[in-house]
Amino acid sequence: MKLEVSPKKVASYRRHGYTLVRGLFGKRETKRLRTYFTDMVERGGDGWAEGGVHPESDDPLKRYPRLLQPHRGDEVAMNYMVDERIRNWLTAFYGREPYAVQTMVYFKPPGARGQALHQDQRYLRAEPGTCMAAWLALEDIDEGNGCLTIVPGTQDVPMLCPGTSDSTMSFTGDQVPVPKKLKEIPVIMKEGDVLFFNGSLVHGSGPNLSKDRFRRIIVGHYIEGSSDKVAHYYFPVYRFDRSTVDGLEANPWGGGPCGVLVDKNGRQVIEMTGEMEGAKAAH
Ligand SMILES: O=C(O)CCC(=O)C(=O)O
């Protein structure tokens, strides 16, 4: 198990708001996670699938929807969220152990839409400080199967005002613009690599254009250990020893799940909660 952190990568994260750690997880682990969560969604999602599982749908994302917050009842997802390697890296970036608030598993089968450019902090609303992600590739990921794209240079920008995404390319309805002079770049990853990035960094992903390659990932989201607020959706807040944290407040500015699910015609699939309305109203 790779536990040591590299000072160079820590410095790079602090400067750029992201860093890619190659091979942080072994192939046996990624295979186990891949199989475990694929089995879960194929038997109906165990209650974690966004919008439920619809095996007969012609939308690949309805057959394989993302799993939201499975750590709240599933030990394997919890183990990922509080993994010691992730704890070590995040603690090195911020000089203090963060809190863990979210897990999501994406399957993105062949033909599935991606997720338009966004900033996670818009949804998590961690304060003071920001949120961060540990995004683990469960198989090799490139532009062909819908890799993550990021916009370097946005690591410190405030929340950008979103417009509407192209719902034939994205399963979420909002999209933030790429600031002038900055460029969206693909992040090509091998199975077992982890991309760490902060809550301001603009990122998203394209559709899976391949005929037969899934693009499975698991992502954990965290907030700084100095935060005293986070969006209500992210309670309970966990420490890495799995105990829950009392005393944080729900951020009155709203927030909610990462992205509002829309169908290919741009129609919202799941009713928006009051929290999300709050997030939209804030912009
Ligand atoms: O995996 C993707 O396509 C997008 C994930 C994402 O935006 C996130 O983890 O914040």
mmCIF file of C-alpha atoms and ligand atoms in Angstrom:
data_model
loop_
_atom_site.group_PDB
_atom_site.id
_atom_site.type_symbol
_atom_site.label_atom_id
_atom_site.label_comp_id
_atom_site.label_asym_id
_atom_site.label_seq_id
_atom_site.Cartn_x
_atom_site.Cartn_y
_atom_site.Cartn_z
ATOM 1 C CA MET A 1 0.000 0.000 0.000
ATOM 2 C CA LYS A 2 1.441 3.348 -1.139
ATOM 3 C CA LEU A 3 1.190 5.607 1.911
ATOM 4 C CA GLU A 4 3.896 8.199 1.418
ATOM 5 C CA VAL A 5 3.081 11.553 -0.145
ATOM 6 C CA SER A 6 5.391 13.363 -2.513
ATOM 7 C CA PRO A 7 6.295 16.941 -1.462
ATOM 8 C CA LYS A 8 6.514 17.921 -5.148
ATOM 9 C CA LYS A 9 2.948 16.805 -5.794
ATOM 10 C CA VAL A 10 1.756 18.534 -2.630
ATOM 11 C CA ALA A 11 3.385 21.782 -3.797
ATOM 12 C CA SER A 12 1.810 21.331 -7.207
ATOM 13 C CA TYR A 13 -1.652 20.830 -5.669
ATOM 14 C CA ARG A 14 -1.252 23.964 -3.565
ATOM 15 C CA ARG A 15 -0.256 25.967 -6.613
ATOM 16 C CA HIS A 16 -2.626 24.566 -9.244
ATOM 17 C CA GLY A 17 -5.541 23.221 -7.206
ATOM 18 C CA TYR A 18 -5.151 19.690 -8.553
ATOM 19 C CA THR A 19 -2.644 16.884 -8.754
ATOM 20 C CA LEU A 20 -2.658 13.442 -10.341
ATOM 21 C CA VAL A 21 -1.273 10.600 -8.225
ATOM 22 C CA ARG A 22 -0.467 7.616 -10.388
ATOM 23 C CA GLY A 23 -1.140 4.078 -9.172
ATOM 24 C CA LEU A 24 -2.412 5.025 -5.720
ATOM 25 C CA PHE A 25 -4.689 1.986 -5.793
ATOM 26 C CA GLY A 26 -3.635 -1.465 -6.992
ATOM 27 C CA LYS A 27 -5.302 -3.410 -9.819
ATOM 28 C CA ARG A 28 -6.760 -5.965 -7.428
ATOM 29 C CA GLU A 29 -8.492 -3.161 -5.545
ATOM 30 C CA THR A 30 -9.849 -1.422 -8.647
ATOM 31 C CA LYS A 31 -11.125 -4.694 -10.066
ATOM 32 C CA ARG A 32 -12.870 -5.471 -6.800
ATOM 33 C CA LEU A 33 -14.498 -2.030 -6.649
ATOM 34 C CA ARG A 34 -15.506 -2.195 -10.315
ATOM 35 C CA THR A 35 -17.130 -5.589 -9.930
ATOM 36 C CA TYR A 36 -18.729 -4.791 -6.595
ATOM 37 C CA PHE A 37 -20.483 -1.613 -7.733
ATOM 38 C CA THR A 38 -21.393 -2.954 -11.169
ATOM 39 C CA ASP A 39 -23.099 -5.896 -9.449
ATOM 40 C CA MET A 40 -24.838 -3.424 -7.166
ATOM 41 C CA VAL A 41 -26.301 -1.303 -9.965
ATOM 42 C CA GLU A 42 -27.239 -4.381 -12.018
ATOM 43 C CA ARG A 43 -29.314 -5.737 -9.131
ATOM 44 C CA GLY A 44 -31.125 -2.402 -8.786
ATOM 45 C CA GLY A 45 -28.715 -0.082 -6.970
ATOM 46 C CA ASP A 46 -29.474 -1.058 -3.332
ATOM 47 C CA GLY A 47 -31.275 2.270 -2.936
ATOM 48 C CA TRP A 48 -28.334 4.479 -4.014
ATOM 49 C CA ALA A 49 -29.032 4.850 -7.750
ATOM 50 C CA GLU A 50 -30.017 8.349 -8.840
ATOM 51 C CA GLY A 51 -33.561 8.149 -10.216
ATOM 52 C CA GLY A 52 -33.596 4.324 -9.875
ATOM 53 C CA VAL A 53 -32.350 1.705 -12.347
ATOM 54 C CA HIS A 54 -34.342 1.233 -15.590
ATOM 55 C CA PRO A 55 -32.851 -1.805 -17.386
ATOM 56 C CA GLU A 56 -35.106 -1.387 -20.455
ATOM 57 C CA SER A 57 -34.346 2.298 -21.061
ATOM 58 C CA ASP A 58 -32.629 3.432 -24.260
ATOM 59 C CA ASP A 59 -30.689 5.998 -22.197
ATOM 60 C CA PRO A 60 -27.516 4.226 -20.991
ATOM 61 C CA LEU A 61 -27.507 6.430 -17.892
ATOM 62 C CA LYS A 62 -30.915 5.169 -16.868
ATOM 63 C CA ARG A 63 -29.639 1.616 -17.144
ATOM 64 C CA TYR A 64 -26.477 2.565 -15.235
ATOM 65 C CA PRO A 65 -27.258 5.685 -13.181
ATOM 66 C CA ARG A 66 -24.674 7.060 -10.778
ATOM 67 C CA LEU A 67 -24.808 5.904 -7.179
ATOM 68 C CA LEU A 68 -25.145 8.777 -4.739
ATOM 69 C CA GLN A 69 -23.867 8.639 -1.151
ATOM 70 C CA PRO A 70 -23.561 4.822 -0.907
ATOM 71 C CA HIS A 71 -21.159 5.165 2.064
ATOM 72 C CA ARG A 72 -24.191 6.000 4.198
ATOM 73 C CA GLY A 73 -25.086 2.315 4.219
ATOM 74 C CA ASP A 74 -22.406 0.442 2.339
ATOM 75 C CA GLU A 75 -19.123 -0.558 3.947
ATOM 76 C CA VAL A 76 -17.126 -0.790 0.695
ATOM 77 C CA ALA A 77 -18.002 2.791 -0.252
ATOM 78 C CA MET A 78 -17.255 3.950 3.292
ATOM 79 C CA ASN A 79 -13.861 2.209 3.169
ATOM 80 C CA TYR A 80 -13.006 4.122 0.013
ATOM 81 C CA MET A 81 -14.120 7.476 1.436
ATOM 82 C CA VAL A 82 -11.940 7.146 4.554
ATOM 83 C CA ASP A 83 -9.034 5.320 2.922
ATOM 84 C CA GLU A 84 -5.762 6.081 4.670
ATOM 85 C CA ARG A 85 -3.947 6.999 1.456
ATOM 86 C CA ILE A 86 -6.568 9.618 0.636
ATOM 87 C CA ARG A 87 -6.408 10.924 4.204
ATOM 88 C CA ASN A 88 -2.615 11.277 3.983
ATOM 89 C CA TRP A 89 -2.678 13.193 0.719
ATOM 90 C CA LEU A 90 -5.517 15.538 1.654
ATOM 91 C CA THR A 91 -3.982 16.214 5.061
ATOM 92 C CA ALA A 92 -0.691 17.077 3.374
ATOM 93 C CA PHE A 93 -2.420 19.490 0.972
ATOM 94 C CA TYR A 94 -4.235 21.411 3.713
ATOM 95 C CA GLY A 95 -2.027 20.859 6.773
ATOM 96 C CA ARG A 96 -5.028 19.540 8.648
ATOM 97 C CA GLU A 97 -7.184 16.447 8.341
ATOM 98 C CA PRO A 98 -10.334 17.210 6.331
ATOM 99 C CA TYR A 99 -13.857 15.885 6.864
ATOM 100 C CA ALA A 100 -15.497 13.412 4.471
ATOM 101 C CA VAL A 101 -18.986 14.153 3.129
ATOM 102 C CA GLN A 102 -19.710 12.339 -0.099
ATOM 103 C CA THR A 103 -19.209 9.291 -2.304
ATOM 104 C CA MET A 104 -20.446 8.844 -5.860
ATOM 105 C CA VAL A 105 -19.912 5.996 -8.314
ATOM 106 C CA TYR A 106 -20.189 6.693 -12.060
ATOM 107 C CA PHE A 107 -20.508 3.901 -14.642
ATOM 108 C CA LYS A 108 -20.748 5.881 -17.891
ATOM 109 C CA PRO A 109 -21.405 2.939 -20.246
ATOM 110 C CA PRO A 110 -20.774 3.191 -24.026
ATOM 111 C CA GLY A 111 -22.976 5.914 -25.511
ATOM 112 C CA ALA A 112 -23.590 7.660 -22.173
ATOM 113 C CA ARG A 113 -23.548 11.420 -21.846
ATOM 114 C CA GLY A 114 -20.919 13.208 -19.783
ATOM 115 C CA GLN A 115 -21.225 15.946 -17.180
ATOM 116 C CA ALA A 116 -20.907 19.584 -18.249
ATOM 117 C CA LEU A 117 -18.280 21.906 -16.765
ATOM 118 C CA HIS A 118 -18.974 22.890 -13.158
ATOM 119 C CA GLN A 119 -17.357 23.721 -9.823
ATOM 120 C CA ASP A 120 -18.025 21.378 -6.910
ATOM 121 C CA GLN A 121 -18.013 24.150 -4.332
ATOM 122 C CA ARG A 122 -21.213 25.482 -5.862
ATOM 123 C CA TYR A 123 -22.927 22.350 -4.587
ATOM 124 C CA LEU A 124 -21.001 21.605 -1.395
ATOM 125 C CA ARG A 125 -20.776 25.164 -0.062
ATOM 126 C CA ALA A 126 -17.996 24.426 2.447
ATOM 127 C CA GLU A 127 -17.107 27.471 4.553
ATOM 128 C CA PRO A 128 -14.600 28.662 5.477
ATOM 129 C CA GLY A 129 -12.297 27.029 2.929
ATOM 130 C CA THR A 130 -13.383 24.787 0.123
ATOM 131 C CA CYS A 131 -14.202 21.215 -0.793
ATOM 132 C CA MET A 132 -12.001 18.728 -2.596
ATOM 133 C CA ALA A 133 -12.359 15.523 -4.572
ATOM 134 C CA ALA A 134 -10.425 12.244 -4.723
ATOM 135 C CA TRP A 135 -11.480 10.761 -8.092
ATOM 136 C CA LEU A 136 -10.290 7.183 -8.647
ATOM 137 C CA ALA A 137 -10.171 5.624 -12.129
ATOM 138 C CA LEU A 138 -11.503 2.062 -11.914
ATOM 139 C CA GLU A 139 -10.321 1.356 -15.464
ATOM 140 C CA ASP A 140 -8.156 3.102 -18.060
ATOM 141 C CA ILE A 141 -9.809 6.384 -19.003
ATOM 142 C CA ASP A 142 -9.166 8.602 -22.031
ATOM 143 C CA GLU A 143 -11.059 10.841 -24.427
ATOM 144 C CA GLY A 144 -12.628 7.796 -26.094
ATOM 145 C CA ASN A 145 -14.585 6.721 -23.013
ATOM 146 C CA GLY A 146 -15.249 10.168 -21.572
ATOM 147 C CA CYS A 147 -12.338 11.210 -19.374
ATOM 148 C CA LEU A 148 -12.500 14.067 -16.938
ATOM 149 C CA THR A 149 -11.580 17.464 -18.364
ATOM 150 C CA ILE A 150 -10.285 20.312 -16.222
ATOM 151 C CA VAL A 151 -9.605 24.013 -16.710
ATOM 152 C CA PRO A 152 -6.201 24.787 -15.155
ATOM 153 C CA GLY A 153 -6.071 28.317 -13.773
ATOM 154 C CA THR A 154 -9.533 28.187 -12.185
ATOM 155 C CA GLN A 155 -8.336 26.827 -8.836
ATOM 156 C CA ASP A 156 -8.902 30.157 -7.081
ATOM 157 C CA VAL A 157 -11.726 31.695 -9.096
ATOM 158 C CA PRO A 158 -14.967 32.465 -7.247
ATOM 159 C CA MET A 159 -18.178 30.656 -8.162
ATOM 160 C CA LEU A 160 -18.916 31.254 -11.836
ATOM 161 C CA CYS A 161 -22.436 31.906 -13.014
ATOM 162 C CA PRO A 162 -23.672 28.819 -14.914
ATOM 163 C CA GLY A 163 -25.611 28.782 -18.151
ATOM 164 C CA THR A 164 -27.477 25.845 -19.683
ATOM 165 C CA SER A 165 -25.602 22.777 -20.906
ATOM 166 C CA ASP A 166 -26.123 20.851 -24.146
ATOM 167 C CA SER A 167 -28.327 18.063 -22.818
ATOM 168 C CA THR A 168 -27.368 15.740 -25.676
ATOM 169 C CA MET A 169 -23.796 15.794 -24.324
ATOM 170 C CA SER A 170 -24.355 16.270 -20.590
ATOM 171 C CA PHE A 171 -26.653 14.605 -18.088
ATOM 172 C CA THR A 172 -26.588 17.707 -15.878
ATOM 173 C CA GLY A 173 -28.386 20.861 -16.896
ATOM 174 C CA ASP A 174 -25.939 23.599 -15.852
ATOM 175 C CA GLN A 175 -22.615 24.521 -17.419
ATOM 176 C CA VAL A 176 -20.125 27.159 -16.342
ATOM 177 C CA PRO A 177 -18.150 29.056 -18.997
ATOM 178 C CA VAL A 178 -14.396 28.665 -19.504
ATOM 179 C CA PRO A 179 -12.856 31.966 -18.347
ATOM 180 C CA LYS A 180 -11.027 34.013 -21.011
ATOM 181 C CA LYS A 181 -7.492 32.877 -21.854
ATOM 182 C CA LEU A 182 -7.949 29.546 -20.075
ATOM 183 C CA LYS A 183 -8.346 26.168 -21.751
ATOM 184 C CA GLU A 184 -10.146 22.929 -20.990
ATOM 185 C CA ILE A 185 -7.754 19.946 -21.096
ATOM 186 C CA PRO A 186 -8.348 16.186 -20.869
ATOM 187 C CA VAL A 187 -6.957 14.144 -17.972
ATOM 188 C CA ILE A 188 -5.864 10.747 -19.259
ATOM 189 C CA MET A 189 -5.723 8.230 -16.431
ATOM 190 C CA LYS A 190 -4.794 4.618 -15.857
ATOM 191 C CA GLU A 191 -6.746 2.281 -13.636
ATOM 192 C CA GLY A 192 -5.688 3.014 -10.017
ATOM 193 C CA ASP A 193 -4.717 6.681 -10.583
ATOM 194 C CA VAL A 194 -6.355 9.296 -8.353
ATOM 195 C CA LEU A 195 -6.969 12.882 -9.384
ATOM 196 C CA PHE A 196 -7.238 15.238 -6.400
ATOM 197 C CA PHE A 197 -8.806 18.629 -7.106
ATOM 198 C CA ASN A 198 -10.304 21.506 -5.197
ATOM 199 C CA GLY A 199 -13.834 22.885 -5.213
ATOM 200 C CA SER A 200 -13.137 25.868 -7.463
ATOM 201 C CA LEU A 201 -11.424 23.973 -10.265
ATOM 202 C CA VAL A 202 -13.734 23.931 -13.280
ATOM 203 C CA HIS A 203 -14.127 20.362 -14.518
ATOM 204 C CA GLY A 204 -16.526 18.041 -16.282
ATOM 205 C CA SER A 205 -16.462 15.141 -18.710
ATOM 206 C CA GLY A 206 -17.450 14.346 -22.273
ATOM 207 C CA PRO A 207 -19.688 11.513 -23.490
ATOM 208 C CA ASN A 208 -18.458 7.932 -23.764
ATOM 209 C CA LEU A 209 -17.913 7.640 -27.536
ATOM 210 C CA SER A 210 -16.634 4.082 -27.412
ATOM 211 C CA LYS A 211 -18.608 1.042 -28.541
ATOM 212 C CA ASP A 212 -17.711 -1.293 -25.724
ATOM 213 C CA ARG A 213 -15.751 0.397 -22.936
ATOM 214 C CA PHE A 214 -17.343 1.448 -19.654
ATOM 215 C CA ARG A 215 -15.829 4.360 -17.746
ATOM 216 C CA ARG A 216 -16.225 3.487 -14.088
ATOM 217 C CA ILE A 217 -14.947 5.689 -11.285
ATOM 218 C CA ILE A 218 -15.544 6.291 -7.604
ATOM 219 C CA VAL A 219 -15.133 9.751 -6.143
ATOM 220 C CA GLY A 220 -14.980 10.935 -2.547
ATOM 221 C CA HIS A 221 -15.671 14.546 -1.607
ATOM 222 C CA TYR A 222 -14.223 16.283 1.431
ATOM 223 C CA ILE A 223 -14.288 19.668 3.125
ATOM 224 C CA GLU A 224 -11.519 21.400 5.002
ATOM 225 C CA GLY A 225 -11.144 20.553 8.697
ATOM 226 C CA SER A 226 -11.625 24.236 9.494
ATOM 227 C CA SER A 227 -15.039 24.426 7.809
ATOM 228 C CA ASP A 228 -17.993 25.125 10.050
ATOM 229 C CA LYS A 229 -20.644 25.038 7.308
ATOM 230 C CA VAL A 230 -21.554 22.770 4.406
ATOM 231 C CA ALA A 231 -24.723 22.319 2.334
ATOM 232 C CA HIS A 232 -27.425 20.428 4.195
ATOM 233 C CA TYR A 233 -27.335 17.554 1.683
ATOM 234 C CA TYR A 234 -23.849 16.571 2.920
ATOM 235 C CA PHE A 235 -24.800 15.703 6.487
ATOM 236 C CA PRO A 236 -23.720 13.546 8.257
ATOM 237 C CA VAL A 237 -20.151 14.797 8.099
ATOM 238 C CA TYR A 238 -17.495 12.167 8.894
ATOM 239 C CA ARG A 239 -13.995 12.104 10.277
ATOM 240 C CA PHE A 240 -11.558 9.606 8.801
ATOM 241 C CA ASP A 241 -12.000 7.405 11.878
ATOM 242 C CA ARG A 242 -15.660 7.073 10.744
ATOM 243 C CA SER A 243 -17.081 9.014 13.682
ATOM 244 C CA THR A 244 -19.542 11.756 12.799
ATOM 245 C CA VAL A 245 -18.861 15.422 13.435
ATOM 246 C CA ASP A 246 -21.297 17.510 15.482
ATOM 247 C CA GLY A 247 -21.462 21.257 15.423
ATOM 248 C CA LEU A 248 -21.291 22.088 11.713
ATOM 249 C CA GLU A 249 -24.142 24.180 10.380
ATOM 250 C CA ALA A 250 -26.082 23.814 7.141
ATOM 251 C CA ASN A 251 -24.938 26.608 4.844
ATOM 252 C CA PRO A 252 -27.859 29.038 4.409
ATOM 253 C CA TRP A 253 -26.703 29.676 0.814
ATOM 254 C CA GLY A 254 -28.045 26.274 -0.155
ATOM 255 C CA GLY A 255 -26.150 23.783 -2.298
ATOM 256 C CA GLY A 256 -27.166 20.190 -3.023
ATOM 257 C CA PRO A 257 -26.159 17.088 -5.006
ATOM 258 C CA CYS A 258 -23.449 17.561 -7.651
ATOM 259 C CA GLY A 259 -25.486 18.519 -10.716
ATOM 260 C CA VAL A 260 -29.173 18.487 -11.600
ATOM 261 C CA LEU A 261 -30.077 15.415 -13.664
ATOM 262 C CA VAL A 262 -31.755 16.143 -17.021
ATOM 263 C CA ASP A 263 -32.879 13.895 -19.863
ATOM 264 C CA LYS A 264 -31.649 14.258 -23.461
ATOM 265 C CA ASN A 265 -34.267 16.951 -24.088
ATOM 266 C CA GLY A 266 -33.008 18.984 -21.145
ATOM 267 C CA ARG A 267 -36.028 18.138 -18.965
ATOM 268 C CA GLN A 268 -35.275 17.752 -15.296
ATOM 269 C CA VAL A 269 -35.578 14.098 -14.281
ATOM 270 C CA ILE A 270 -35.623 14.511 -10.528
ATOM 271 C CA GLU A 271 -37.561 17.190 -8.735
ATOM 272 C CA MET A 272 -35.336 19.976 -7.505
ATOM 273 C CA THR A 273 -35.132 20.272 -3.736
ATOM 274 C CA GLY A 274 -35.384 23.552 -1.867
ATOM 275 C CA GLU A 275 -31.631 23.333 -1.312
ATOM 276 C CA MET A 276 -30.853 23.310 -5.028
ATOM 277 C CA GLU A 277 -33.264 26.173 -5.609
ATOM 278 C CA GLY A 278 -31.236 28.071 -3.038
ATOM 279 C CA ALA A 279 -28.030 27.321 -4.931
ATOM 280 C CA LYS A 280 -29.519 28.566 -8.184
ATOM 281 C CA ALA A 281 -30.985 31.650 -6.575
ATOM 282 C CA ALA A 282 -27.549 32.547 -5.271
ATOM 283 C CA HIS A 283 -26.394 33.156 -8.848
HETATM 284 O O1 LIG B 1 -16.955 11.651 -13.460
HETATM 285 C C1 LIG B 1 -17.454 12.573 -14.081
HETATM 286 O O2 LIG B 1 -17.770 12.479 -15.245
HETATM 287 C C2 LIG B 1 -17.682 13.870 -13.371
HETATM 288 C C3 LIG B 1 -17.363 13.790 -11.915
HETATM 289 C C4 LIG B 1 -17.400 15.070 -11.214
HETATM 290 O O3 LIG B 1 -17.705 16.080 -11.767
HETATM 291 C C5 LIG B 1 -17.045 15.135 -9.808
HETATM 292 O O4 LIG B 1 -16.660 14.123 -9.232
HETATM 293 O O5 LIG B 1 -17.147 16.225 -9.224
#
